[in-house]
mmCIF file of N, CA and C in Angstrom:
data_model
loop_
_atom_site.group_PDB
_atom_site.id
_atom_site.type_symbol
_atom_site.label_atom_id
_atom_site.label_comp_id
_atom_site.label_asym_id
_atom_site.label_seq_id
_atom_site.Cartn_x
_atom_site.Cartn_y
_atom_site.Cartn_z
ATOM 1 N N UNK A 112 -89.933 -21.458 -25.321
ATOM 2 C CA UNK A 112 -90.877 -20.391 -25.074
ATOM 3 C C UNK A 112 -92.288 -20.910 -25.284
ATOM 4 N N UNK A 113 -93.295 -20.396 -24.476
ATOM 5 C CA UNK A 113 -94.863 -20.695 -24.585
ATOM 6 C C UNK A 113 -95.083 -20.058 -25.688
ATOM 7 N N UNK A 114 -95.519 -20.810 -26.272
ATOM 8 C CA UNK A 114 -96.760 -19.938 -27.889
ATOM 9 C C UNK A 114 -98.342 -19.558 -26.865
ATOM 10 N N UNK A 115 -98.278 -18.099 -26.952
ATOM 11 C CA UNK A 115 -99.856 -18.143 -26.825
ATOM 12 C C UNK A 115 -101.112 -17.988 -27.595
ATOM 13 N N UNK A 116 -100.404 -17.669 -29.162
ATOM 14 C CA UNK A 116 -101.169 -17.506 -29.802
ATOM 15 C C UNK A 116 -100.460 -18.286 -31.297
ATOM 16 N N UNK A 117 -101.102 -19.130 -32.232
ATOM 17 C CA UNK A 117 -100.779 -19.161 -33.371
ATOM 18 C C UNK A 117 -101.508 -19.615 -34.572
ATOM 19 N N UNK A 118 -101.147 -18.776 -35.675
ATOM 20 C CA UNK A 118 -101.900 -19.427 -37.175
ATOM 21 C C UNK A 118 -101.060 -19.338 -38.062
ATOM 22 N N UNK A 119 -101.971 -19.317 -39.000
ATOM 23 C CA UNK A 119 -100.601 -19.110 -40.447
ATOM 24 C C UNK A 119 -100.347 -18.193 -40.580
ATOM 25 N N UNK A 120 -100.369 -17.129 -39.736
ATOM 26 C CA UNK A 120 -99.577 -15.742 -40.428
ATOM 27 C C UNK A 120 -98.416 -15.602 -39.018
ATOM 28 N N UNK A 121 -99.217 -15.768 -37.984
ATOM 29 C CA UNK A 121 -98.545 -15.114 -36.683
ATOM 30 C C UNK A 121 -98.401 -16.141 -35.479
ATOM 31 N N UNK A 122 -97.328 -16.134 -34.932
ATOM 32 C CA UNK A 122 -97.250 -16.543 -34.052
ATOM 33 C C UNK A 122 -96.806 -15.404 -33.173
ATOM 34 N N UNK A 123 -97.333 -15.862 -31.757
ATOM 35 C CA UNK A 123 -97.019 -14.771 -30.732
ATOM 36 C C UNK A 123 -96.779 -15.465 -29.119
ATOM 37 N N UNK A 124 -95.602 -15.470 -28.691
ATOM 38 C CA UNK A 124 -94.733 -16.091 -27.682
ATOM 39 C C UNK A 124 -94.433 -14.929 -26.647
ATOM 40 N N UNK A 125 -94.660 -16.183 -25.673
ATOM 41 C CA UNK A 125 -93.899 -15.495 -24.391
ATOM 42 C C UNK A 125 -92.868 -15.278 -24.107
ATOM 43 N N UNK A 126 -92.350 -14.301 -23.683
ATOM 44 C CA UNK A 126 -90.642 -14.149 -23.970
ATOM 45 C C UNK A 126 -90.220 -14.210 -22.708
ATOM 46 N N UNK A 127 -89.050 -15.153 -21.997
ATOM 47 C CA UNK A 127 -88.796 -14.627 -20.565
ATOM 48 C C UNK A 127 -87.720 -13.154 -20.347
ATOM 49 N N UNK A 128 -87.499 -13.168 -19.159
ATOM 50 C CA UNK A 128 -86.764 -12.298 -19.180
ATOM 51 C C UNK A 128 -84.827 -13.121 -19.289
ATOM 52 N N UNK A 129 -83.728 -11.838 -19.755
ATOM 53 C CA UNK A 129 -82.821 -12.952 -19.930
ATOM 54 C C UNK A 129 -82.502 -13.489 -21.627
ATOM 55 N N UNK A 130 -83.519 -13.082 -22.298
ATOM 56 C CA UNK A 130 -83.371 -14.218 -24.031
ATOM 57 C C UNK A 130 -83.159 -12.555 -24.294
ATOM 58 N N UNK A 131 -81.912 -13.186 -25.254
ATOM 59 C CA UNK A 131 -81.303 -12.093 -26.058
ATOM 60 C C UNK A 131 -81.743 -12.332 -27.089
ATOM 61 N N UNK A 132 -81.979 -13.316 -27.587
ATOM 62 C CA UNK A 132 -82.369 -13.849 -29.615
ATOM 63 C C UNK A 132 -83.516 -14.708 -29.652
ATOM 64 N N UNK A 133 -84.700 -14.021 -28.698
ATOM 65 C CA UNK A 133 -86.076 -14.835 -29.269
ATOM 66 C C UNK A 133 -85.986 -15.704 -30.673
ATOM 67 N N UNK A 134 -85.384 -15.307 -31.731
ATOM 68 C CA UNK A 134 -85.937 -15.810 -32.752
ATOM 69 C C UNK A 134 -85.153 -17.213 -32.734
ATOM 70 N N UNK A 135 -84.114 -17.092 -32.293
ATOM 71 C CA UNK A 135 -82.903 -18.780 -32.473
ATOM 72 C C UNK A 135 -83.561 -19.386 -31.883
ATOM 73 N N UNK A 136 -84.448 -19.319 -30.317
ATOM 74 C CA UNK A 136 -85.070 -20.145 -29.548
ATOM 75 C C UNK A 136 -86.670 -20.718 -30.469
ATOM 76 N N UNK A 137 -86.726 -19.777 -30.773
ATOM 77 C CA UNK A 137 -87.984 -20.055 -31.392
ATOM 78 C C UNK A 137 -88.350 -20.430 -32.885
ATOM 79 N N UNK A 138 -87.172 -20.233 -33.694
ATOM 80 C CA UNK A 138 -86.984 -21.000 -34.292
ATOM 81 C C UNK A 138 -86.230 -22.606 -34.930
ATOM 82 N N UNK A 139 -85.948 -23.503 -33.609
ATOM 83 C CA UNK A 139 -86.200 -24.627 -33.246
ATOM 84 C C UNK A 139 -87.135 -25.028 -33.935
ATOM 85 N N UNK A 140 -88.545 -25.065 -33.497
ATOM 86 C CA UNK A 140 -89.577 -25.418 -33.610
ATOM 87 C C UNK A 140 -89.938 -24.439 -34.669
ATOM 88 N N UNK A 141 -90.284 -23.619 -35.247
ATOM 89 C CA UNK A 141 -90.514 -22.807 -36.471
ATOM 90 C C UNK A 141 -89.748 -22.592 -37.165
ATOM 91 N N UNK A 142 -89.229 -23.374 -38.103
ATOM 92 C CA UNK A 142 -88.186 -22.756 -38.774
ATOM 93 C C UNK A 142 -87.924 -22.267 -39.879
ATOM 94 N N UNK A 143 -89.743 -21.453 -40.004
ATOM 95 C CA UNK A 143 -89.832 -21.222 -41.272
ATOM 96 C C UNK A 143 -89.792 -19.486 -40.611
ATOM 97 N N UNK A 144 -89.731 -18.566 -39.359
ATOM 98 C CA UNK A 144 -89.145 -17.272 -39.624
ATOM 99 C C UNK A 144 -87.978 -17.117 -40.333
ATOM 100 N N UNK A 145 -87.265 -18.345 -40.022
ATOM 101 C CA UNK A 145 -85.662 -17.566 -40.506
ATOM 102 C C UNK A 145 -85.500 -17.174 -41.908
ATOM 103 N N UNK A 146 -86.875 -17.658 -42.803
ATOM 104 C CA UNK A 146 -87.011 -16.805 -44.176
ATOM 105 C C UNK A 146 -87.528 -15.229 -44.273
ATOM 106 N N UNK A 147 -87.988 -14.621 -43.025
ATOM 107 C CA UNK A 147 -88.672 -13.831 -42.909
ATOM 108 C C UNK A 147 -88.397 -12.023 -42.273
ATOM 109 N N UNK A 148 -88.677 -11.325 -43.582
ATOM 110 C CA UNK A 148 -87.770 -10.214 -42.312
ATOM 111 C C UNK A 148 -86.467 -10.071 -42.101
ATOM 112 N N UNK A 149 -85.500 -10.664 -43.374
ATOM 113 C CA UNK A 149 -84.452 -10.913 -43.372
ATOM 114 C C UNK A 149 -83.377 -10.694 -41.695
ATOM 115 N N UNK A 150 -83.025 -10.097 -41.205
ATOM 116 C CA UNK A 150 -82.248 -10.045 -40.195
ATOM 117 C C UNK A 150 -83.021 -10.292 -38.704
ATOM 118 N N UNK A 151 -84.507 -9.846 -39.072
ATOM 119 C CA UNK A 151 -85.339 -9.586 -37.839
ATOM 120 C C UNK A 151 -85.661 -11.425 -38.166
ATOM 121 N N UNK A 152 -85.504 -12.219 -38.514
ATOM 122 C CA UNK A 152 -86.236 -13.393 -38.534
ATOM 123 C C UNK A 152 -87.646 -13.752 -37.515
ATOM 124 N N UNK A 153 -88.278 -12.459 -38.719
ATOM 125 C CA UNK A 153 -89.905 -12.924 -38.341
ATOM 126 C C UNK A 153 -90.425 -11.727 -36.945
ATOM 127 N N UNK A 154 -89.003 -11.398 -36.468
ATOM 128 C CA UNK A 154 -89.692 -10.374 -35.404
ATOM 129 C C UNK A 154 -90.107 -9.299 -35.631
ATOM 130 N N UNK A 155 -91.245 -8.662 -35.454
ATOM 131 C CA UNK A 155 -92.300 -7.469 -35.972
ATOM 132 C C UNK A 155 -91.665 -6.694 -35.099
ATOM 133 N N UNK A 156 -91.041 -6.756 -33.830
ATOM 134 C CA UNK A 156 -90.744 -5.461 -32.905
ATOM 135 C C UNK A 156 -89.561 -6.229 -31.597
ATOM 136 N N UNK A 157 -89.216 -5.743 -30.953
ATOM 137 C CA UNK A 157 -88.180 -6.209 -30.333
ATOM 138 C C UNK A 157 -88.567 -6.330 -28.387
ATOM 139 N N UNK A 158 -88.013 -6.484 -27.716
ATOM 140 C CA UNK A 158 -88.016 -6.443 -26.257
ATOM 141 C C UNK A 158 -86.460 -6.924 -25.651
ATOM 142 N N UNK A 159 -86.598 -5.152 -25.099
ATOM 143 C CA UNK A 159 -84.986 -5.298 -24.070
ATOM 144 C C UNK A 159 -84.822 -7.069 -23.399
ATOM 145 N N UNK A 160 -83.855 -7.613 -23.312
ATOM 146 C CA UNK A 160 -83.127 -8.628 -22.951
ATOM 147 C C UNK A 160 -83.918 -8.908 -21.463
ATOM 148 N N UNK A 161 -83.469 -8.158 -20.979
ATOM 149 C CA UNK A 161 -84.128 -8.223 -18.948
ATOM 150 C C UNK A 161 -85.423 -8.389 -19.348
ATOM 151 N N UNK A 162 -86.465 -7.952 -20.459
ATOM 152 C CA UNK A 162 -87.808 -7.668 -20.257
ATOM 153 C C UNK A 162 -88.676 -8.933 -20.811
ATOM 154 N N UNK A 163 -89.790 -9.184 -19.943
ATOM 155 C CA UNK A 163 -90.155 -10.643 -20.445
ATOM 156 C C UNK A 163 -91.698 -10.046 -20.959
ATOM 157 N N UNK A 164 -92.517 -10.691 -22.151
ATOM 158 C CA UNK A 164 -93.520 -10.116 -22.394
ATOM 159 C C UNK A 164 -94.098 -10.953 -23.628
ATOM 160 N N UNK A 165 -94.860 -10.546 -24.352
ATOM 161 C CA UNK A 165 -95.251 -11.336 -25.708
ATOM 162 C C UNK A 165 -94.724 -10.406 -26.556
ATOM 163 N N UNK A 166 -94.176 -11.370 -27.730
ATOM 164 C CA UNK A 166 -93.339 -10.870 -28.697
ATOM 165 C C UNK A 166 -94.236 -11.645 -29.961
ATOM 166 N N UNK A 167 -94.589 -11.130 -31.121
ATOM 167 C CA UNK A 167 -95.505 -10.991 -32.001
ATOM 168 C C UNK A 167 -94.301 -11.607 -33.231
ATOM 169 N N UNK A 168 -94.414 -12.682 -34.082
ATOM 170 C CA UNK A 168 -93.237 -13.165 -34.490
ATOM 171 C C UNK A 168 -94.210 -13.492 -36.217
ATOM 172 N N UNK A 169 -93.806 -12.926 -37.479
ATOM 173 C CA UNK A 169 -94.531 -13.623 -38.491
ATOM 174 C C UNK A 169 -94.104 -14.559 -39.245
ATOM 175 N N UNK A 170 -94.687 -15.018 -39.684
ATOM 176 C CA UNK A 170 -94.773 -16.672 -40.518
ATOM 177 C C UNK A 170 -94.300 -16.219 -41.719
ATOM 178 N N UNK A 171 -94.475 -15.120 -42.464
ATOM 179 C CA UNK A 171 -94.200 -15.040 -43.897
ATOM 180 C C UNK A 171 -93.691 -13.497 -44.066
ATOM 181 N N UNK A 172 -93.519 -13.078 -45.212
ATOM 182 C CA UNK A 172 -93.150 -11.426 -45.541
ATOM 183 C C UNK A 172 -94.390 -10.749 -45.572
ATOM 184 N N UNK A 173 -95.299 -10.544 -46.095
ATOM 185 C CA UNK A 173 -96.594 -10.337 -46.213
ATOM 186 C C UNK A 173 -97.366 -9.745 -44.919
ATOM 187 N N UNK A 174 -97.132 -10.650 -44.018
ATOM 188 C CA UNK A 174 -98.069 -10.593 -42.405
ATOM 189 C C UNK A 174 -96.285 -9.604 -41.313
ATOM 190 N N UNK A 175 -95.180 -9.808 -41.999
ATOM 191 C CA UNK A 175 -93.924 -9.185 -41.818
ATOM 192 C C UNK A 175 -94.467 -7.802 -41.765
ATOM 193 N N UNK A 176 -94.341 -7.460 -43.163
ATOM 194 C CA UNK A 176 -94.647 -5.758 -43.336
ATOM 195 C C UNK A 176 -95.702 -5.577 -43.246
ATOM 196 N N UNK A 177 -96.828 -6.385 -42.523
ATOM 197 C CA UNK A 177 -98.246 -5.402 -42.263
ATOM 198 C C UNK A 177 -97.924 -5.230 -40.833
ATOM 199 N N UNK A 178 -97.019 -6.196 -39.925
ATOM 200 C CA UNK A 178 -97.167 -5.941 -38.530
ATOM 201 C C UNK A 178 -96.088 -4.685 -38.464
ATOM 202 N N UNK A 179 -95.011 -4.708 -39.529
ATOM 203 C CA UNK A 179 -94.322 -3.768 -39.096
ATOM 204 C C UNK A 179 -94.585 -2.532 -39.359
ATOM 205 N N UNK A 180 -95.502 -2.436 -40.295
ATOM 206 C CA UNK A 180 -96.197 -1.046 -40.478
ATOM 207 C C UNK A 180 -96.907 -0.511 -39.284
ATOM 208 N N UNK A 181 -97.675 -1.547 -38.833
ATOM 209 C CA UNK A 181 -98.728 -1.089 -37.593
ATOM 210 C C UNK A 181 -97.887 -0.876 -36.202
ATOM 211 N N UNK A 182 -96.375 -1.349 -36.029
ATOM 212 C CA UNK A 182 -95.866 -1.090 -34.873
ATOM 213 C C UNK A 182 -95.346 0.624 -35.082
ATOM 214 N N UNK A 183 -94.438 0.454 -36.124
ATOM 215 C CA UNK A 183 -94.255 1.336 -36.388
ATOM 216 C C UNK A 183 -94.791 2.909 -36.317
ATOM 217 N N UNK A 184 -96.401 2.884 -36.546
ATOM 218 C CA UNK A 184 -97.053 4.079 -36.667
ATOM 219 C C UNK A 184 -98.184 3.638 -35.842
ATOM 220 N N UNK A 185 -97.291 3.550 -34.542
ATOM 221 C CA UNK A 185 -97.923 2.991 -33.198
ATOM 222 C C UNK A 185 -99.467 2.614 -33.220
ATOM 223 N N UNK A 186 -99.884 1.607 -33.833
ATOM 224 C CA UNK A 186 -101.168 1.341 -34.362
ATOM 225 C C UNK A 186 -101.665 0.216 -33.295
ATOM 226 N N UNK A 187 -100.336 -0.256 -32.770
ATOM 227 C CA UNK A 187 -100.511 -1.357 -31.716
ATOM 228 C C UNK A 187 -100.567 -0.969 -30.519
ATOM 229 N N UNK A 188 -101.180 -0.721 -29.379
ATOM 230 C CA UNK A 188 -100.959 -0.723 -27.904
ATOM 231 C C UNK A 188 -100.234 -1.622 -27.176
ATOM 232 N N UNK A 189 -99.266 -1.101 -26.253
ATOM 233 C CA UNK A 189 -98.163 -2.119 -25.803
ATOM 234 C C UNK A 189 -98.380 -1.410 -24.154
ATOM 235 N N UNK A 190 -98.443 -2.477 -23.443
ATOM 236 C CA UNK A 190 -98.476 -1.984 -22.212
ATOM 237 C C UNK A 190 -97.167 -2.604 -21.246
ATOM 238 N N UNK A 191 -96.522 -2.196 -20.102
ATOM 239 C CA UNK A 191 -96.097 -3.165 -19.835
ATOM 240 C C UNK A 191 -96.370 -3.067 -18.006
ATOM 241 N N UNK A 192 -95.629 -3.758 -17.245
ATOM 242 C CA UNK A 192 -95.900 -3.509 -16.127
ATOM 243 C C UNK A 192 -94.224 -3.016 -14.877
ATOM 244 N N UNK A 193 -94.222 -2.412 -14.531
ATOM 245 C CA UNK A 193 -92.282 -1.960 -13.877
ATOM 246 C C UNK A 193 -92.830 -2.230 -12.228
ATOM 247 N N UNK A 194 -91.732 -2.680 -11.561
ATOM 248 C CA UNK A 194 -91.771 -2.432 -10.489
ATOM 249 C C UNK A 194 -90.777 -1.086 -10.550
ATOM 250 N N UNK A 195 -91.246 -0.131 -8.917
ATOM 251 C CA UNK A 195 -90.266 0.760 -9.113
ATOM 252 C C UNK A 195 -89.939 0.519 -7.577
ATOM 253 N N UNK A 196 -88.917 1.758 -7.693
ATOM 254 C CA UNK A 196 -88.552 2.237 -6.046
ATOM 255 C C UNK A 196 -88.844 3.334 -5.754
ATOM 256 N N UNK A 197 -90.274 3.024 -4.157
ATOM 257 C CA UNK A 197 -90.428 4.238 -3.785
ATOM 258 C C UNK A 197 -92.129 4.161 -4.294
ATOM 259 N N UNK A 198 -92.756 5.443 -3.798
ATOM 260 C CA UNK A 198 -94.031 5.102 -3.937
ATOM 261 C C UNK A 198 -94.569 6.157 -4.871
ATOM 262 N N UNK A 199 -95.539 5.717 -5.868
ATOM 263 C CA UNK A 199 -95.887 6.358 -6.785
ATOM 264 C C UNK A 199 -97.473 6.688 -6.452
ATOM 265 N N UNK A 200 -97.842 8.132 -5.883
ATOM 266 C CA UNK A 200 -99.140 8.279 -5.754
ATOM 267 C C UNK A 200 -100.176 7.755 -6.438
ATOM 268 N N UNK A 201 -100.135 8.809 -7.294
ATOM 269 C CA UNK A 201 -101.147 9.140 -8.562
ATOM 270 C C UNK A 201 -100.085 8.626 -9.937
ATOM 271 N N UNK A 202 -101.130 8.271 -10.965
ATOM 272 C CA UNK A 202 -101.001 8.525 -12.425
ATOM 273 C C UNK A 202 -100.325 9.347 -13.020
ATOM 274 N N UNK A 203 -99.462 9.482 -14.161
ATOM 275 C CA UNK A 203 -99.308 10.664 -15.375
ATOM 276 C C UNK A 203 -98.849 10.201 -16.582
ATOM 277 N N UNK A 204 -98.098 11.363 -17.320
ATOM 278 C CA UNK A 204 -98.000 11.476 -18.169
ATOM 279 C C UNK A 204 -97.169 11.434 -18.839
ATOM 280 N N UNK A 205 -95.844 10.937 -19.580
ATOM 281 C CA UNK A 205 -94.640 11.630 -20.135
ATOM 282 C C UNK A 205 -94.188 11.645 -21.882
ATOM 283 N N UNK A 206 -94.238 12.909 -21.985
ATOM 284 C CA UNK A 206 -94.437 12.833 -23.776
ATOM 285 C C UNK A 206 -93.474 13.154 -23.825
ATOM 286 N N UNK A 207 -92.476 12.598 -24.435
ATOM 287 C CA UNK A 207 -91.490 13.099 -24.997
ATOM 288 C C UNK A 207 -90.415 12.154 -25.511
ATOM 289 N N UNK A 208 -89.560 12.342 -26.691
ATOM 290 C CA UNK A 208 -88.428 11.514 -27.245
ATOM 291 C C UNK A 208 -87.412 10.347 -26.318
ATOM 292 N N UNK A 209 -87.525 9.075 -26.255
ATOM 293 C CA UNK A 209 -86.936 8.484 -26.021
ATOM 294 C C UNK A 209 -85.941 7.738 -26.698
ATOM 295 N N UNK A 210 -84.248 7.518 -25.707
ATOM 296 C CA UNK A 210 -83.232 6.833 -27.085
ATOM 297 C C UNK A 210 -81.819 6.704 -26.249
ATOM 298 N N UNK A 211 -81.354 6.150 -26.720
ATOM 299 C CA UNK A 211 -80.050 5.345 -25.622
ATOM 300 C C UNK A 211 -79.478 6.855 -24.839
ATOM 301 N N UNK A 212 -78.752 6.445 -23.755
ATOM 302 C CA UNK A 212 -78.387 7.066 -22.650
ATOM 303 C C UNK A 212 -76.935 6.830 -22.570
ATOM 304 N N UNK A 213 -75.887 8.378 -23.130
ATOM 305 C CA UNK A 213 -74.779 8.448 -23.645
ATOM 306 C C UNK A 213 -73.974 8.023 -22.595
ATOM 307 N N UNK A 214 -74.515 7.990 -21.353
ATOM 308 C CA UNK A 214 -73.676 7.757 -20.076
ATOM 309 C C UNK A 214 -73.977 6.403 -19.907
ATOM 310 N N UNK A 215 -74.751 5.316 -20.425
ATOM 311 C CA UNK A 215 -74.863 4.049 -20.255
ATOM 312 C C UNK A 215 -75.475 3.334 -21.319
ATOM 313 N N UNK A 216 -74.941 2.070 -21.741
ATOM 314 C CA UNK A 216 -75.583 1.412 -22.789
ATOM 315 C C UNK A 216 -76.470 0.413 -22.838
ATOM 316 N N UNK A 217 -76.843 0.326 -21.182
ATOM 317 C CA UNK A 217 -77.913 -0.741 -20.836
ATOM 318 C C UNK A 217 -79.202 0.611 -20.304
ATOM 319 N N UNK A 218 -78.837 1.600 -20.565
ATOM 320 C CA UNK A 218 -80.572 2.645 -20.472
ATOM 321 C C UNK A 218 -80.614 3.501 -21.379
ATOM 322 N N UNK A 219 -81.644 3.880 -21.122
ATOM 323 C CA UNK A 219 -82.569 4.944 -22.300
ATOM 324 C C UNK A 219 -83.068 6.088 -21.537
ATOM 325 N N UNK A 220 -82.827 7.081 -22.004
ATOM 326 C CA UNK A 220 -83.994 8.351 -21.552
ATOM 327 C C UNK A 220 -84.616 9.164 -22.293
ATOM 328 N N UNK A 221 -85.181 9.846 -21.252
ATOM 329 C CA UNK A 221 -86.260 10.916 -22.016
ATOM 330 C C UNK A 221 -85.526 12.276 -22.511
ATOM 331 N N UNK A 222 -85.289 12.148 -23.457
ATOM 332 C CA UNK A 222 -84.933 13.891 -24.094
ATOM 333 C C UNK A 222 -85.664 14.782 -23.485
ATOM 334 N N UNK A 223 -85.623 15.956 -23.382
ATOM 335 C CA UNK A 223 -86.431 16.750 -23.088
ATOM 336 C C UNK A 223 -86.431 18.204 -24.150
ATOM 337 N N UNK A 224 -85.040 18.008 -24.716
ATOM 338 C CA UNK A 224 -84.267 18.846 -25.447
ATOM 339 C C UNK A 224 -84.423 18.101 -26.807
ATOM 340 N N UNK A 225 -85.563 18.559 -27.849
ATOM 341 C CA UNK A 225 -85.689 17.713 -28.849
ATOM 342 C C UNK A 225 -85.011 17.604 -29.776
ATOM 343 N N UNK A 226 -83.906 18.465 -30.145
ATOM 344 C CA UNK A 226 -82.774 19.041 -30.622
ATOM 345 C C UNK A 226 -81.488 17.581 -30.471
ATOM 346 N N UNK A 227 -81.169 17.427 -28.916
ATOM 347 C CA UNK A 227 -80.237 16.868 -28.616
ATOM 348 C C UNK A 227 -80.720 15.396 -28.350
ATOM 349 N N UNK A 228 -82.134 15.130 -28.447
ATOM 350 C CA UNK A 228 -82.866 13.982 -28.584
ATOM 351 C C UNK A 228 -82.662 13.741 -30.288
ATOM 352 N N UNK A 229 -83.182 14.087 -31.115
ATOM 353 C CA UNK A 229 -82.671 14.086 -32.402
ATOM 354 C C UNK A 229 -81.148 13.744 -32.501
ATOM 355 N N UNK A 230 -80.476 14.174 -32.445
ATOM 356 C CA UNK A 230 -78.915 13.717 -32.232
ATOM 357 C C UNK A 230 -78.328 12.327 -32.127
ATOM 358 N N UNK A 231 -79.235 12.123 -30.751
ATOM 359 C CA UNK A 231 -79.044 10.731 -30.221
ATOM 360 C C UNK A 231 -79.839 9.662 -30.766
ATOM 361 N N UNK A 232 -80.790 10.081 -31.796
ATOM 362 C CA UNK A 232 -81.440 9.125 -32.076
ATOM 363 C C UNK A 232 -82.505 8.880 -31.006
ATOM 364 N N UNK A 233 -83.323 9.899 -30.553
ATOM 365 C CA UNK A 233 -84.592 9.099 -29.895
ATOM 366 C C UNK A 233 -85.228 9.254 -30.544
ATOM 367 N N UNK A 234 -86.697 8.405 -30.341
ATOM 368 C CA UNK A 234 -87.751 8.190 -31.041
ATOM 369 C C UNK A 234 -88.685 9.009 -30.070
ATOM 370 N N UNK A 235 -89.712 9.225 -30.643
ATOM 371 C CA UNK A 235 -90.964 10.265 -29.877
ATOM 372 C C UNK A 235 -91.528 8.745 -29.287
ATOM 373 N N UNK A 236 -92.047 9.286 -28.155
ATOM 374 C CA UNK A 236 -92.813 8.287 -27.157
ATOM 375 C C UNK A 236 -93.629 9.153 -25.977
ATOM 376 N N UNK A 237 -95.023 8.747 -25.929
ATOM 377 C CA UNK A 237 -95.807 9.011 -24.945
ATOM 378 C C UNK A 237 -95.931 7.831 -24.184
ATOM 379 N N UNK A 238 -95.583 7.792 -22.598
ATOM 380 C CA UNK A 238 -95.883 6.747 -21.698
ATOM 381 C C UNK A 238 -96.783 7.292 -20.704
ATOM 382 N N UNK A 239 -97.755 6.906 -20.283
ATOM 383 C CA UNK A 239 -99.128 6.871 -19.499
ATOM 384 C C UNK A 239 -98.866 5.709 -18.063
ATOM 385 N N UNK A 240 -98.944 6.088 -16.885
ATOM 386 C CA UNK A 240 -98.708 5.470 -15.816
ATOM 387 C C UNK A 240 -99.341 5.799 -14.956
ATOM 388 N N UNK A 241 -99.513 4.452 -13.941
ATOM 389 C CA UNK A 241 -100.836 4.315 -13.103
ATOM 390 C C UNK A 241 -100.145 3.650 -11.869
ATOM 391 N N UNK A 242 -100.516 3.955 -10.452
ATOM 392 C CA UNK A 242 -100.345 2.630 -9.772
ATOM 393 C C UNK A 242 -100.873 1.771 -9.626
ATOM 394 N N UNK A 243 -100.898 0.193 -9.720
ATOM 395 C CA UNK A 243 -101.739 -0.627 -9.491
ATOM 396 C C UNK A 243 -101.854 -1.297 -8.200
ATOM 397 N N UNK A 244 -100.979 -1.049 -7.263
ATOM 398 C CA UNK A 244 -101.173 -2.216 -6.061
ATOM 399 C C UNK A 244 -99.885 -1.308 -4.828
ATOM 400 N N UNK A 245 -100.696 -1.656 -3.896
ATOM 401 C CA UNK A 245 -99.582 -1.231 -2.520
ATOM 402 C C UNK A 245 -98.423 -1.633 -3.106
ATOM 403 N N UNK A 246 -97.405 -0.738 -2.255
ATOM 404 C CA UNK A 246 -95.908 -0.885 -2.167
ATOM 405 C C UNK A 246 -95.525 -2.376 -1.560
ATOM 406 N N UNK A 247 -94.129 -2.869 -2.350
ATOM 407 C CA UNK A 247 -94.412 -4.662 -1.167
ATOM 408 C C UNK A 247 -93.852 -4.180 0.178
ATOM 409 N N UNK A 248 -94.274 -5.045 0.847
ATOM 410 C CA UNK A 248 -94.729 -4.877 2.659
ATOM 411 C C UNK A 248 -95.319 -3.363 2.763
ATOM 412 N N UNK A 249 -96.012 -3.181 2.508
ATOM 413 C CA UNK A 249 -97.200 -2.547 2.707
ATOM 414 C C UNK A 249 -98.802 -2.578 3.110
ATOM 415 N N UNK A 250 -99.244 -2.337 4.046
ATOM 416 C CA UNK A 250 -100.388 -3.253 4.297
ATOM 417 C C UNK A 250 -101.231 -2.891 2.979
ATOM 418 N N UNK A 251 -102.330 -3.794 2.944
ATOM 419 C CA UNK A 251 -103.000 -3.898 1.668
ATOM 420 C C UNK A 251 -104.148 -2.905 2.044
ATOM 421 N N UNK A 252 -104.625 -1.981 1.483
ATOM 422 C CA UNK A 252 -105.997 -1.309 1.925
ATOM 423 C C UNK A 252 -107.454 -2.137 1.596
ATOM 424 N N UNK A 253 -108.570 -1.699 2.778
ATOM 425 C CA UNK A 253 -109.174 -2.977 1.918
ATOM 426 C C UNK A 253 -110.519 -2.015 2.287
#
């Protein structure tokens, strides 16, 4: 994995898509997470398997529980980017509990029912979405 960022507290890697255990790969070459964060070795927050992105990894316990405090009580901004299917006008909004999807164990959805979101274990989540670029084969507007 690319390091794009590192010091003595943090390292922060590119994750491809595909890596199930960032931390075994990456600790090769660092092999001082695997003291860290006991099970999470060093990982402050996680990323689905398919999803490739920077993953925020700490050096010690200390820089551990300050990142995991700040993910936690969403202190961090995380953006990511989806292709979809189909064309998305405009921008919005979606507030509401997200958490595994009883009919499949490779998705997640949105509760809507906070009751039966509770149940399942979702977590509250606001996602904010934009389009950025024509549909592919689409002419480009210019």
């Amino acid at each position: 994995m690319k390091i794009a960022y590192s010091d003595e507290d943090l390292l922060i890697v590119e994750k491809p898509p595909g890596l199930a255990d960032p931390a075994a790969e990456l600790s090769r070459s660092h092999p001082e997470i695997l003291k860290v964060g006991g099970r999470d070795r060093g990982a402050c927050h996680r990323l689905d398997t398919g999803t490739s992105g920077l993953m925020v990894f700490a050096r010690n316990e200390e820089t551990y529980l300050k990142m995991r405090e700040l993910f936690s009580k969403n202190k961090i901004k995380k953006e990511y980017l989806a292709l979809v299917v189909g064309e998305v006008r405009e921008g919005g909004r979606v507030d509401g509990p997200i958490g595994p999807d009883p009919k499949s164990k490779r998705r997640v959805k949105v509760y809507w029912n906070v009751k039966v979101g509770r149940k399942n274990k979702a977590q509250e989540a606001v996602s904010i979405y934009e389009p950025v670029g024509a549909p592919l084969g689409a002419p480009q507007r210019r």
